[in-house]
């Protein structure tokens, strides 16, 4: 069965797809603000009706105690892989309203762009995904893979009840892999496949220099000050360039491969604009491009640091204790525990004699994630993008771990392919968020091809990791 | 007229003086806690009755909107100097109560010590001062100097309305010098005269590295982090020993004189115990003893430092701004503005390219204070201590400026001699505060001698500085 009729059907329905997206965008589904509770409820009703209408089964809300997720399945492809399609229906608050050129919940088209809160993040790509499943069922009466649509309602508030939802509906969410409509393209001109993310580990550093806070008049100049000692330690973590100055930590990092270098260079990236956009100061490990530093090299950042008197006015104290919250973004090859231990050993060696150093809240992180080049998700995406763009897709990595994908990996063992069609310039989380209209037909062609390609693999090819739940309800 | 009959009178009245002190100590005059309002009021009534009873005139409360001060004068010595005698009737809260061996407001004598809240700080020395004036009037019918007794009620809460009291009663408080019953002896075996205090200046350092807080996954490893930059700057303020590493600041410090070295060495001081008492770590400028560092050398301390996320848990941000509150304790010879400017110039030079450094809340401090060796207060105290101890008094300095004396100097131009008889080991502000009973007869001998010695100087010899008020009400 060719996928072309499905694509033709979708492109013929382009205006109807846009109408549906407009209706989706008119619903003010701001998850963080109770004033939008009605908008959230209306959006769930809209989605339930839509998923029922296109022929999914078991359409329902998955309630974890917060904003429920919307679920619907099509599981009539025995032997084919089962794919969770992830999207989210909640959006960021539209504030500051005064900066919007047209109202955030009145979708408006200007200059090839569809302006509305949630257009890019992520109702546009979620609509493409749902319409793709609808088209397969409408044209072929079946999908190439088993489908579990999972449309979350709390992505913009940090998914506070996602763990509870997975705990409660774990068996229902068994699958072989996940495709996310969130997490988009890295470039409008170069086809990209996201093959991984940096890992994360952390610790809180506590420096103590006395048994109590001291009066700076009575002790100043004669004893150590915890803030001076903390500063002296933090100043040793990086060299003047901003590169990590802890050999035992850097030695564990996998050197860049030729492919890494090639892929990073292949992605158009304006380093000067990247830094200028945030009014920042470029810094970091010499010998690497900014994108290499961000995605293939580790980073240590002090996220918070404090001690002594921080209120208004002044207080002449010598602080006895100072603290720093430190995170390490882990590159491929690094073990979170080894990295945290190398950091601790370095700090202990850097502390001056007598300074008491201790560590709290150590670890709890995860290593960098990587989809192997021969992973079915990567193979399938490669074929799709090669065909649709005529170019060889570039493998890209993220500097940050995406919490959703990390949670699904940890709990259900699922690898995720990000296949959203949003682009980096679309002002997500800001006023005048938009979605490039040209992305819609691109997505309506690519998504059917992707499901078709995934359907060529047996379920066993995905080697999904250990799930915390039994696989009873998984389509087999 | 010899002073000996006055001293004899006081020593003969030793038991009565102790009774009065016991009564004073039984009054729970905790200024910071509204639950003790009655105790504060009772104490004022007690003092008003006492000052009237001994024959002072114009006895009254001086109200600045907070806890009033108690005032009384004897101004019948034309041509003689006018001396403000300073004490305070308020005490620290007694908490934690459970740690007191005997109740804090039930004075108890054990092992030569008088235990009670306020015994050392400063009802003991205040009682000695009042009894001295009383004895002069009882025995001689006059004092060697004009007296203005000023017993403050807010010393333990930072004197919040002292400025208002001075503003309202400025003409009444004109004088030639001040003797403080607060601020005691530095040693039980060596007679000391406090001849100065370090000065103070301050600034708040603001470091900025971007226009907004950044996500450490998206930017970590590629841009400067405000906390790293602040730490790098703070780490350059001192060398590894803890000595100030800013030549332009240190060059302005007056080198120690032979007398400085001699006086500091003459005072028994257990450096190891000083550091061990606070569980601290000795550090600072090589080539100087701890007491020299504390009193004759400057100190830079970061009193507070903060930036980024300091709440519970973690937040993966790269802070765009970080701040440090910095104070400089100034040694003799340093100009507060020059020191603050040298610090700023050093910081600007230490900041890495692109890092935005600015300063807020600069200055507002004062230079180190020094009573010249030939100042009448010093000459008088020297003669008294030489006679009473048989030893040459040692000049000592304080590491910290005493706010009260600084305020009286700024507003009324008065120099202050600290002549309290408390000792450093008396657990002030802590449970089981006590006053060495042996200090009472010592004080009852020394205070009359001091007033007698001061009476030998003409008022003009004190060269009191510029007062903000006219001198109309000063005795002439």
mmCIF file of C-alpha atoms in Angstrom, chain A residues 159-298:
data_model
loop_
_atom_site.group_PDB
_atom_site.id
_atom_site.type_symbol
_atom_site.label_atom_id
_atom_site.label_comp_id
_atom_site.label_asym_id
_atom_site.label_seq_id
_atom_site.Cartn_x
_atom_site.Cartn_y
_atom_site.Cartn_z
ATOM 1 C CA UNK A 159 4.676 18.237 33.560
ATOM 2 C CA UNK A 160 4.007 18.035 37.307
ATOM 3 C CA UNK A 161 1.635 15.059 37.058
ATOM 4 C CA UNK A 162 3.225 13.208 34.145
ATOM 5 C CA UNK A 163 4.847 10.726 36.479
ATOM 6 C CA UNK A 164 1.478 10.109 38.151
ATOM 7 C CA UNK A 165 -0.214 9.609 34.765
ATOM 8 C CA UNK A 166 2.427 7.098 33.694
ATOM 9 C CA UNK A 167 2.178 5.378 37.080
ATOM 10 C CA UNK A 168 -1.603 5.061 36.759
ATOM 11 C CA UNK A 169 -1.831 4.234 33.031
ATOM 12 C CA UNK A 170 1.539 2.531 32.541
ATOM 13 C CA UNK A 171 0.251 -0.613 30.867
ATOM 14 C CA UNK A 172 -1.870 1.464 28.499
ATOM 15 C CA UNK A 173 1.214 3.437 27.454
ATOM 16 C CA UNK A 174 3.414 0.466 26.559
ATOM 17 C CA UNK A 175 4.957 0.991 23.142
ATOM 18 C CA UNK A 176 8.080 0.427 21.076
ATOM 19 C CA UNK A 177 9.041 4.050 20.509
ATOM 20 C CA UNK A 178 7.751 7.588 20.669
ATOM 21 C CA UNK A 179 7.521 10.290 18.034
ATOM 22 C CA UNK A 180 7.207 13.770 19.426
ATOM 23 C CA UNK A 181 5.455 16.589 17.614
ATOM 24 C CA UNK A 182 7.325 18.857 20.045
ATOM 25 C CA UNK A 183 10.996 19.539 19.384
ATOM 26 C CA UNK A 184 11.354 20.871 15.924
ATOM 27 C CA UNK A 185 13.633 21.440 13.046
ATOM 28 C CA UNK A 186 16.986 23.084 13.683
ATOM 29 C CA UNK A 187 17.081 24.871 10.317
ATOM 30 C CA UNK A 188 14.661 25.839 7.553
ATOM 31 C CA UNK A 189 17.115 24.793 4.827
ATOM 32 C CA UNK A 190 18.938 21.753 6.170
ATOM 33 C CA UNK A 191 17.047 18.584 7.131
ATOM 34 C CA UNK A 192 18.017 17.525 10.625
ATOM 35 C CA UNK A 193 17.490 14.529 12.852
ATOM 36 C CA UNK A 194 17.913 14.958 16.562
ATOM 37 C CA UNK A 195 19.958 12.015 17.764
ATOM 38 C CA UNK A 196 20.614 12.917 21.346
ATOM 39 C CA UNK A 197 20.888 15.292 24.226
ATOM 40 C CA UNK A 198 23.406 16.117 26.911
ATOM 41 C CA UNK A 199 22.963 14.498 30.293
ATOM 42 C CA UNK A 200 22.861 16.200 33.643
ATOM 43 C CA UNK A 201 24.190 15.760 37.118
ATOM 44 C CA UNK A 202 24.346 18.146 40.005
ATOM 45 C CA UNK A 203 25.506 18.882 43.496
ATOM 46 C CA UNK A 204 25.267 21.606 46.089
ATOM 47 C CA UNK A 205 28.569 22.789 47.514
ATOM 48 C CA UNK A 206 28.679 23.936 51.127
ATOM 49 C CA UNK A 207 31.721 25.843 52.382
ATOM 50 C CA UNK A 208 32.157 26.532 56.099
ATOM 51 C CA UNK A 209 34.872 28.621 57.713
ATOM 52 C CA UNK A 210 33.678 29.158 61.290
ATOM 53 C CA UNK A 211 31.067 28.027 63.760
ATOM 54 C CA UNK A 212 29.011 31.177 63.444
ATOM 55 C CA UNK A 213 28.642 34.406 61.565
ATOM 56 C CA UNK A 214 31.308 36.865 62.762
ATOM 57 C CA UNK A 215 31.442 40.636 63.180
ATOM 58 C CA UNK A 216 33.708 42.022 60.483
ATOM 59 C CA UNK A 217 35.027 44.705 62.809
ATOM 60 C CA UNK A 218 36.088 42.216 65.420
ATOM 61 C CA UNK A 219 37.481 39.553 63.068
ATOM 62 C CA UNK A 220 38.030 41.193 59.668
ATOM 63 C CA UNK A 221 41.543 40.567 58.406
ATOM 64 C CA UNK A 222 42.316 37.717 60.765
ATOM 65 C CA UNK A 223 40.158 34.766 59.717
ATOM 66 C CA UNK A 224 38.842 33.111 56.574
ATOM 67 C CA UNK A 225 35.553 34.353 55.112
ATOM 68 C CA UNK A 226 33.293 31.640 53.648
ATOM 69 C CA UNK A 227 32.394 33.817 50.667
ATOM 70 C CA UNK A 228 36.022 34.469 49.799
ATOM 71 C CA UNK A 229 36.722 30.749 50.023
ATOM 72 C CA UNK A 230 33.701 29.813 47.914
ATOM 73 C CA UNK A 231 34.727 32.375 45.297
ATOM 74 C CA UNK A 232 38.291 31.027 45.271
ATOM 75 C CA UNK A 233 36.975 27.498 44.679
ATOM 76 C CA UNK A 234 34.474 28.472 41.985
ATOM 77 C CA UNK A 235 37.180 30.475 40.222
ATOM 78 C CA UNK A 236 39.176 27.254 39.725
ATOM 79 C CA UNK A 237 36.417 25.356 37.904
ATOM 80 C CA UNK A 238 37.077 27.097 34.595
ATOM 81 C CA UNK A 239 40.100 28.639 32.959
ATOM 82 C CA UNK A 240 40.190 32.189 31.634
ATOM 83 C CA UNK A 241 38.577 31.076 28.369
ATOM 84 C CA UNK A 242 35.662 29.594 30.268
ATOM 85 C CA UNK A 243 36.743 26.004 29.546
ATOM 86 C CA UNK A 244 36.356 23.421 32.294
ATOM 87 C CA UNK A 245 39.646 23.123 34.175
ATOM 88 C CA UNK A 246 39.123 19.652 35.670
ATOM 89 C CA UNK A 247 41.189 17.110 33.721
ATOM 90 C CA UNK A 248 39.683 14.097 35.501
ATOM 91 C CA UNK A 249 36.266 15.186 34.329
ATOM 92 C CA UNK A 250 37.245 16.061 30.763
ATOM 93 C CA UNK A 251 39.211 12.851 30.246
ATOM 94 C CA UNK A 252 35.970 10.864 30.272
ATOM 95 C CA UNK A 253 34.401 12.823 27.421
ATOM 96 C CA UNK A 254 34.158 11.002 24.086
ATOM 97 C CA UNK A 255 36.299 12.854 21.512
ATOM 98 C CA UNK A 256 34.381 14.323 18.600
ATOM 99 C CA UNK A 257 34.148 12.009 15.602
ATOM 100 C CA UNK A 258 34.524 13.079 12.007
ATOM 101 C CA UNK A 259 30.770 12.665 11.716
ATOM 102 C CA UNK A 260 30.229 14.937 14.735
ATOM 103 C CA UNK A 261 32.408 17.642 13.230
ATOM 104 C CA UNK A 262 30.781 17.282 9.833
ATOM 105 C CA UNK A 263 27.232 17.310 11.116
ATOM 106 C CA UNK A 264 27.799 20.314 13.355
ATOM 107 C CA UNK A 265 29.454 22.254 10.553
ATOM 108 C CA UNK A 266 26.664 21.334 8.139
ATOM 109 C CA UNK A 267 24.035 23.117 10.180
ATOM 110 C CA UNK A 268 23.862 26.823 9.391
ATOM 111 C CA UNK A 269 24.483 28.596 12.657
ATOM 112 C CA UNK A 270 25.310 32.273 13.176
ATOM 113 C CA UNK A 271 27.503 32.299 16.277
ATOM 114 C CA UNK A 272 27.628 36.071 16.550
ATOM 115 C CA UNK A 273 23.850 36.371 16.318
ATOM 116 C CA UNK A 274 23.377 33.557 18.834
ATOM 117 C CA UNK A 275 25.404 35.478 21.418
ATOM 118 C CA UNK A 276 24.126 38.933 20.475
ATOM 119 C CA UNK A 277 20.492 37.809 20.764
ATOM 120 C CA UNK A 278 20.877 37.360 24.491
ATOM 121 C CA UNK A 279 23.339 40.204 25.030
ATOM 122 C CA UNK A 280 25.834 37.609 26.165
ATOM 123 C CA UNK A 281 29.593 37.185 26.075
ATOM 124 C CA UNK A 282 30.989 34.313 24.012
ATOM 125 C CA UNK A 283 33.268 32.031 26.014
ATOM 126 C CA UNK A 284 34.211 28.406 26.321
ATOM 127 C CA UNK A 285 36.510 25.638 25.288
ATOM 128 C CA UNK A 286 38.940 26.652 22.551
ATOM 129 C CA UNK A 287 38.995 24.486 19.449
ATOM 130 C CA UNK A 288 35.265 23.931 19.294
ATOM 131 C CA UNK A 289 32.475 25.799 17.598
ATOM 132 C CA UNK A 290 29.667 27.092 19.791
ATOM 133 C CA UNK A 291 27.343 24.326 18.649
ATOM 134 C CA UNK A 292 29.988 21.727 19.378
ATOM 135 C CA UNK A 293 30.453 23.201 22.838
ATOM 136 C CA UNK A 294 26.712 23.209 23.411
ATOM 137 C CA UNK A 295 25.920 19.723 22.243
ATOM 138 C CA UNK A 296 29.052 17.567 22.286
ATOM 139 C CA UNK A 297 31.108 18.998 25.147
ATOM 140 C CA UNK A 298 30.265 19.177 28.838
#
